[in-house]
């Protein structure tokens, strides 16, 4: 049976599977794509029906997942969804989990949660500017180098702060990790997200 996903979700899945943009994609079936540096020997499979990225080693060689991987508890430890259905994004801070319906909500909620634990985190993040943008700023015009981006993708985070909303799953995860570093929280222990995924783990 063929599966359909939004183009934006497919972009998120591909970004999660290949954050370094160095891999090839091969069609395995009507709902599965193989991803790898060597297209003949892929390292991961994008399952469009479940909107998930899983290690190729956990399939039967045809891109079909083994039965254990259909168990949600096992799936959470084996391959984390890069782009989740509504309400299935979450972050967990010091054991307390909060769910959201979008990446944008996940990012804003996560940033505010970290700030509530360590006041001054947003101020520290406002000085971090990889490439051409910041994630938070006092003035929305300072978020992006290009003015039109601020008009389209800057929203109020909290009183006195704005944040950028045009982030992929991988970028959202990266900004939350930077927030944890700024706050002195242990990433993956004191703070976790539903997006935690490393291609090196495949």
Coordinates of C-alpha atoms in Angstrom, one line a residue:
X1 CA 0.0 0.0 0.0
X2 CA 1.4 3.4 -1.0
X3 CA 1.9 6.0 1.7
X4 CA 1.7 9.8 1.5
X5 CA 3.4 12.4 3.6
X6 CA 3.6 16.2 3.3
X7 CA 6.7 17.5 1.6
X8 CA 7.8 19.4 4.7
X9 CA 7.7 16.1 6.7
X10 CA 9.7 14.3 4.1
X11 CA 12.3 17.1 4.3
X12 CA 12.4 16.6 8.1
X13 CA 12.9 12.9 7.8
X14 CA 15.7 13.3 5.2
X15 CA 17.4 15.9 7.4
X16 CA 17.2 13.6 10.4
X17 CA 18.6 10.6 8.4
X18 CA 21.3 12.7 6.7
X19 CA 22.1 15.9 8.7
X20 CA 25.5 16.2 6.9
X21 CA 23.8 16.0 3.4
X22 CA 26.3 13.4 2.2
X23 CA 24.1 10.4 1.5
X24 CA 22.1 8.9 -1.4
X25 CA 18.4 8.0 -1.4
X26 CA 17.1 4.8 -3.0
X27 CA 13.4 3.8 -3.4
X28 CA 12.8 0.4 -1.8
X29 CA 9.0 0.2 -2.0
X30 CA 5.9 2.4 -2.2
X31 CA 6.4 3.5 1.4
X32 CA 10.1 3.0 2.1
X33 CA 13.3 4.8 1.2
X34 CA 16.8 3.6 1.8
X35 CA 19.5 6.2 2.8
X36 CA 23.3 5.7 2.9
X37 CA 26.7 6.9 1.7
X38 CA 26.7 3.8 -0.5
X39 CA 23.2 3.5 -2.1
X40 CA 23.7 -0.3 -2.5
X41 CA 24.5 -0.7 1.2
X42 CA 22.2 1.7 3.0
X43 CA 22.5 2.5 6.7
X44 CA 19.0 3.7 7.4
X45 CA 15.4 3.3 6.1
X46 CA 12.8 6.0 6.1
X47 CA 9.4 4.4 6.7
X48 CA 6.9 6.8 5.2
X49 CA 3.9 5.0 6.7
X50 CA 5.2 5.6 10.2
X51 CA 7.1 8.7 9.5
X52 CA 10.1 7.2 11.1
X53 CA 13.8 6.6 10.5
X54 CA 15.2 3.3 11.5
X55 CA 18.6 1.5 11.2
X56 CA 18.7 -0.6 8.0
X57 CA 20.1 -3.4 10.2
X58 CA 16.7 -3.6 11.9
X59 CA 15.0 -4.5 8.6
X60 CA 14.9 -7.8 6.7
X61 CA 17.0 -6.5 3.9
X62 CA 14.0 -5.3 1.8
X63 CA 13.3 -2.4 4.0
X64 CA 10.7 -4.3 6.0
X65 CA 11.0 -3.8 9.8
X66 CA 11.2 -6.8 12.0
X67 CA 8.3 -7.5 14.3
X68 CA 10.1 -6.2 17.5
X69 CA 10.4 -2.8 16.0
X70 CA 6.6 -2.4 15.9
X71 CA 6.6 -2.3 19.7
X72 CA 6.6 1.4 20.7
X73 CA 8.8 0.8 23.7
X74 CA 11.5 -0.9 21.5
X75 CA 11.0 1.6 18.8
X76 CA 11.8 4.5 21.1
X77 CA 15.2 3.1 21.9
X78 CA 16.0 1.9 18.4
X79 CA 14.9 4.7 16.0
X80 CA 13.4 8.0 16.9
X81 CA 10.8 9.6 14.6
X82 CA 12.2 12.7 13.0
X83 CA 8.8 14.2 12.1
X84 CA 6.0 13.2 14.4
X85 CA 2.2 13.3 14.1
X86 CA 0.4 16.0 16.1
X87 CA 0.8 15.8 19.8
X88 CA 3.7 13.3 19.6
X89 CA 6.6 15.8 19.9
X90 CA 7.9 16.0 23.4
X91 CA 10.7 17.1 25.6
X92 CA 11.5 15.8 29.1
X93 CA 13.3 18.0 31.6
X94 CA 14.4 16.4 34.9
X95 CA 11.9 13.6 34.5
X96 CA 8.9 15.7 33.6
X97 CA 7.6 15.2 30.0
X98 CA 5.6 17.7 28.0
X99 CA 4.0 17.0 24.6
X100 CA 3.4 19.4 21.7
X101 CA 1.7 19.4 18.3
X102 CA 4.5 21.0 16.3
X103 CA 8.2 21.6 16.1
X104 CA 7.6 25.3 16.7
X105 CA 5.7 24.6 19.9
X106 CA 8.4 22.1 21.0
X107 CA 11.1 24.6 20.5
X108 CA 9.3 27.5 22.3
X109 CA 8.2 25.3 25.2
X110 CA 11.7 23.8 25.5
X111 CA 13.5 27.1 25.5
X112 CA 11.1 28.5 28.2
X113 CA 11.5 25.4 30.3
X114 CA 15.2 25.7 30.3
X115 CA 15.1 29.4 31.1
X116 CA 12.8 28.6 34.0
X117 CA 15.4 26.2 35.4
X118 CA 18.4 28.5 34.7
X119 CA 17.5 32.2 34.5
X120 CA 19.8 33.9 31.9
X121 CA 19.8 31.1 29.4
X122 CA 18.0 33.1 26.8
X123 CA 20.5 36.0 27.2
X124 CA 23.3 33.6 26.6
X125 CA 21.6 32.1 23.6
X126 CA 21.0 35.5 22.1
X127 CA 24.8 35.8 21.7
X128 CA 25.1 32.5 19.8
X129 CA 24.9 33.1 16.0
X130 CA 26.1 30.2 13.8
X131 CA 26.0 31.2 10.2
X132 CA 23.3 33.8 9.5
X133 CA 20.8 33.7 12.4
X134 CA 20.2 33.5 16.1
X135 CA 17.4 31.5 17.7
X136 CA 16.4 34.2 20.3
X137 CA 16.8 38.0 20.4
X138 CA 15.4 41.0 22.2
X139 CA 14.6 42.5 18.8
X140 CA 13.1 40.3 16.0
X141 CA 15.2 42.1 13.4
X142 CA 18.3 40.6 15.1
X143 CA 17.2 37.0 14.5
X144 CA 18.1 36.9 10.8
X145 CA 20.6 38.6 8.5
X146 CA 17.7 39.1 6.0
X147 CA 14.9 41.4 7.0
X148 CA 12.2 39.6 5.2
X149 CA 12.9 36.4 7.2
X150 CA 12.3 38.3 10.4
X151 CA 8.9 39.4 9.1
X152 CA 7.9 35.9 8.2
X153 CA 9.5 33.7 10.8
X154 CA 9.9 35.8 14.0
X155 CA 7.4 35.3 16.9
X156 CA 7.2 36.4 20.4
X157 CA 8.6 33.8 22.8
X158 CA 7.9 35.6 26.1
X159 CA 8.0 39.2 27.4
X160 CA 11.1 40.9 25.9
X161 CA 12.1 37.9 23.8
X162 CA 11.5 36.7 20.2
X163 CA 12.5 33.5 18.5
X164 CA 12.9 32.1 15.0
X165 CA 10.3 29.6 13.9
X166 CA 11.6 28.2 10.6
X167 CA 13.6 25.2 12.0
X168 CA 13.8 21.6 10.8
X169 CA 13.6 18.8 13.3
X170 CA 17.4 18.6 13.3
X171 CA 17.8 22.3 13.8
X172 CA 15.2 22.3 16.6
X173 CA 17.1 19.6 18.4
X174 CA 20.4 21.4 18.0
X175 CA 19.0 24.7 19.4
X176 CA 17.6 22.9 22.4
X177 CA 20.9 21.2 23.0
X178 CA 22.6 24.6 22.8
X179 CA 20.1 25.9 25.4
X180 CA 21.0 23.0 27.7
X181 CA 24.7 23.7 27.4
X182 CA 24.1 27.3 28.2
X183 CA 22.0 26.3 31.2
X184 CA 24.5 23.7 32.4
X185 CA 21.9 20.8 31.9
X186 CA 23.1 17.4 30.8
X187 CA 21.8 16.7 27.3
X188 CA 20.3 13.3 27.0
X189 CA 20.0 12.9 30.8
X190 CA 18.5 16.0 32.4
X191 CA 16.9 17.1 29.1
X192 CA 15.7 14.8 26.4
X193 CA 13.5 15.2 23.3
X194 CA 11.5 13.0 20.9
X195 CA 13.9 14.2 18.2
X196 CA 17.1 12.8 19.7
X197 CA 18.7 11.0 16.7
X198 CA 22.2 10.6 15.5
X199 CA 23.0 9.1 12.1
X200 CA 26.3 7.8 13.7
X201 CA 24.2 5.5 15.9
X202 CA 22.8 3.6 12.9

